[in-house]
């Protein structure tokens, strides 16, 4: 019997009523129902300052080290990316900048892309607009490729997100659910093939 695949899910937002955080919850529930071992994190739970090389020179923050380890331990990821001004959020970029920065004083983490290399990443987004945050995806994917990730070709942008979730945070539109599931399935499929 094979062990469940490990899947990391997070949103690039800390806003309380974020549509992308809701989308991440939906994705986590679907992946768990499909048998994946899901770790769903909230970036707000990590005390990570704005990246500054002078600050880093004094020591990489403890929560950055925790996040490096979490990301390293999961071969498959789902990122739910909000769209701010036609791109991804400063929070998401700052997280990637910190986690991809080498820790020169620590031999285990001297390679900056250690947490990223070979990860299979699925990209989702949600927005009140018609495009569903699609432009954020178009900027995020090259960043992930640069960090040595494999990005799943199937993605989903949830438009009109204000009407997409019920009071319990569930999506009522079956087509939307199938689109999220398709991203999850492709990420897990590709991750398993790479690990074989």
XYZ file of C-alpha atoms in Angstrom:
196
model
C 0.000 0.000 0.000
C 1.453 3.365 -1.026
C 1.523 6.329 1.340
C -0.798 9.279 0.618
C 0.786 12.036 -1.445
C 1.806 15.121 0.500
C 0.209 18.304 -0.796
C 0.825 21.822 0.514
C -1.908 24.419 -0.005
C -1.795 28.127 0.778
C -3.177 31.463 -0.401
C -1.248 34.643 -1.058
C -3.568 36.654 1.179
C -4.176 37.198 4.865
C -7.443 39.126 4.464
C -10.165 37.693 6.688
C -12.748 37.336 3.918
C -10.277 36.625 1.121
C -11.768 34.729 -1.803
C -8.424 33.036 -2.339
C -8.314 31.805 1.239
C -11.818 30.386 0.675
C -10.608 28.791 -2.538
C -7.678 27.249 -0.676
C -10.105 25.734 1.854
C -12.160 24.245 -0.972
C -9.047 22.815 -2.620
C -7.846 21.346 0.680
C -11.190 19.637 1.286
C -11.265 18.186 -2.230
C -7.684 16.925 -2.006
C -8.283 15.315 1.389
C -11.427 13.649 0.063
C -9.304 12.240 -2.747
C -6.852 10.695 -0.322
C -4.012 13.234 -0.325
C -2.154 14.124 2.866
C -2.884 17.850 2.901
C -1.071 20.549 4.831
C -3.087 23.752 4.564
C -1.177 26.719 5.944
C -2.061 30.360 6.481
C 0.755 32.807 5.765
C -0.577 34.997 8.584
C 0.607 32.329 11.023
C 4.230 33.010 10.071
C 5.996 36.082 11.439
C 7.870 37.112 8.313
C 9.030 40.733 7.872
C 9.528 42.468 4.548
C 12.667 41.088 2.952
C 15.753 43.160 3.676
C 19.291 41.909 3.091
C 20.602 43.876 6.070
C 17.997 42.246 8.314
C 18.837 38.848 6.840
C 22.531 39.410 7.593
C 21.610 39.517 11.277
C 19.973 36.096 10.987
C 17.173 34.509 8.970
C 13.913 34.790 10.973
C 12.820 31.599 12.723
C 9.483 31.481 10.916
C 11.227 31.723 7.558
C 13.231 28.644 8.514
C 9.994 26.867 9.511
C 8.408 27.736 6.179
C 11.490 26.606 4.252
C 11.171 23.213 5.929
C 7.418 22.913 5.340
C 7.793 23.730 1.653
C 10.764 21.386 1.288
C 8.829 18.469 2.798
C 5.948 18.724 0.308
C 6.577 17.615 -3.288
C 3.266 19.064 -4.508
C 1.746 22.498 -3.907
C -1.401 24.433 -4.707
C -1.083 28.228 -4.560
C -4.192 30.428 -4.594
C -3.043 33.802 -5.883
C -5.021 37.024 -5.487
C -4.598 39.732 -8.101
C -3.479 43.192 -7.030
C -2.908 45.748 -9.799
C -2.727 43.025 -12.408
C -0.158 40.905 -10.588
C 0.367 38.719 -7.526
C 0.483 40.131 -4.005
C 3.430 41.651 -2.175
C 2.802 39.051 0.538
C 3.319 36.198 -1.911
C 6.412 37.756 -3.471
C 7.903 38.501 -0.050
C 7.291 34.908 1.051
C 8.990 33.540 -2.044
C 11.896 35.986 -1.682
C 12.571 34.930 1.899
C 12.156 31.197 1.362
C 14.364 31.216 -1.747
C 17.163 33.180 -0.092
C 20.176 31.035 0.884
C 21.200 30.799 4.526
C 24.952 31.064 4.164
C 25.629 30.161 7.793
C 23.651 26.902 7.560
C 25.112 24.151 5.317
C 21.692 22.511 5.041
C 20.167 25.672 3.553
C 22.996 27.244 1.567
C 21.135 26.453 -1.664
C 18.423 29.093 -2.020
C 16.042 27.105 -4.211
C 16.227 23.964 -2.050
C 12.578 24.341 -0.975
C 11.423 24.905 -4.574
C 13.448 22.644 -6.849
C 11.345 19.882 -8.380
C 8.076 20.874 -6.718
C 4.964 20.440 -8.824
C 2.797 23.533 -8.377
C -0.803 24.109 -9.347
C -2.017 27.675 -9.591
C -5.521 28.827 -8.701
C -6.875 32.342 -8.340
C -10.108 34.092 -7.478
C -11.303 37.626 -8.062
C -14.573 39.579 -8.059
C -13.831 40.494 -11.682
C -14.615 38.465 -14.765
C -11.038 37.265 -15.327
C -10.774 35.700 -11.879
C -7.234 36.854 -11.173
C -5.850 35.403 -14.386
C -3.252 38.172 -14.706
C -1.763 37.289 -11.339
C -1.213 33.762 -12.641
C 0.542 35.051 -15.756
C 3.093 36.815 -13.534
C 3.393 34.117 -10.866
C 4.151 31.221 -13.218
C 7.448 32.669 -14.557
C 8.536 33.354 -10.984
C 7.886 29.728 -10.012
C 9.677 28.447 -13.097
C 12.680 30.605 -12.233
C 12.668 28.997 -8.776
C 12.988 25.557 -10.433
C 9.380 24.448 -9.895
C 7.345 22.377 -12.336
C 4.092 24.272 -12.948
C 1.001 22.287 -13.892
C -0.355 23.390 -17.292
C -3.916 23.142 -16.008
C -4.928 26.153 -13.920
C -8.194 27.762 -12.861
C -9.215 31.387 -12.388
C -12.503 31.832 -10.512
C -14.319 34.913 -11.758
C -17.233 36.641 -9.994
C -15.879 35.188 -6.767
C -18.193 37.301 -4.611
C -21.052 35.058 -5.756
C -19.137 31.768 -5.854
C -19.149 30.769 -2.169
C -22.006 30.094 0.209
C -22.066 31.168 3.867
C -20.050 28.082 4.798
C -17.363 28.852 2.231
C -18.376 26.059 -0.137
C -18.665 26.433 -3.913
C -22.086 25.608 -5.280
C -21.190 25.603 -8.966
C -20.258 22.055 -9.932
C -18.257 23.240 -12.943
C -16.086 25.360 -10.662
C -15.539 22.406 -8.332
C -14.528 20.226 -11.280
C -12.058 22.869 -12.449
C -10.391 23.003 -9.029
C -10.343 19.208 -8.881
C -8.689 19.066 -12.312
C -5.786 21.190 -11.068
C -5.390 19.043 -7.959
C -5.503 15.831 -9.993
C -2.872 17.044 -12.438
C -0.533 18.228 -9.687
C -0.757 14.927 -7.818
C -0.393 12.910 -11.033
C 2.720 14.809 -12.111
C 4.223 14.730 -8.628
C 3.814 10.971 -8.437
C 5.399 10.525 -11.865
C 8.391 12.680 -10.927
C 8.863 10.739 -7.699
C 8.727 7.349 -9.446
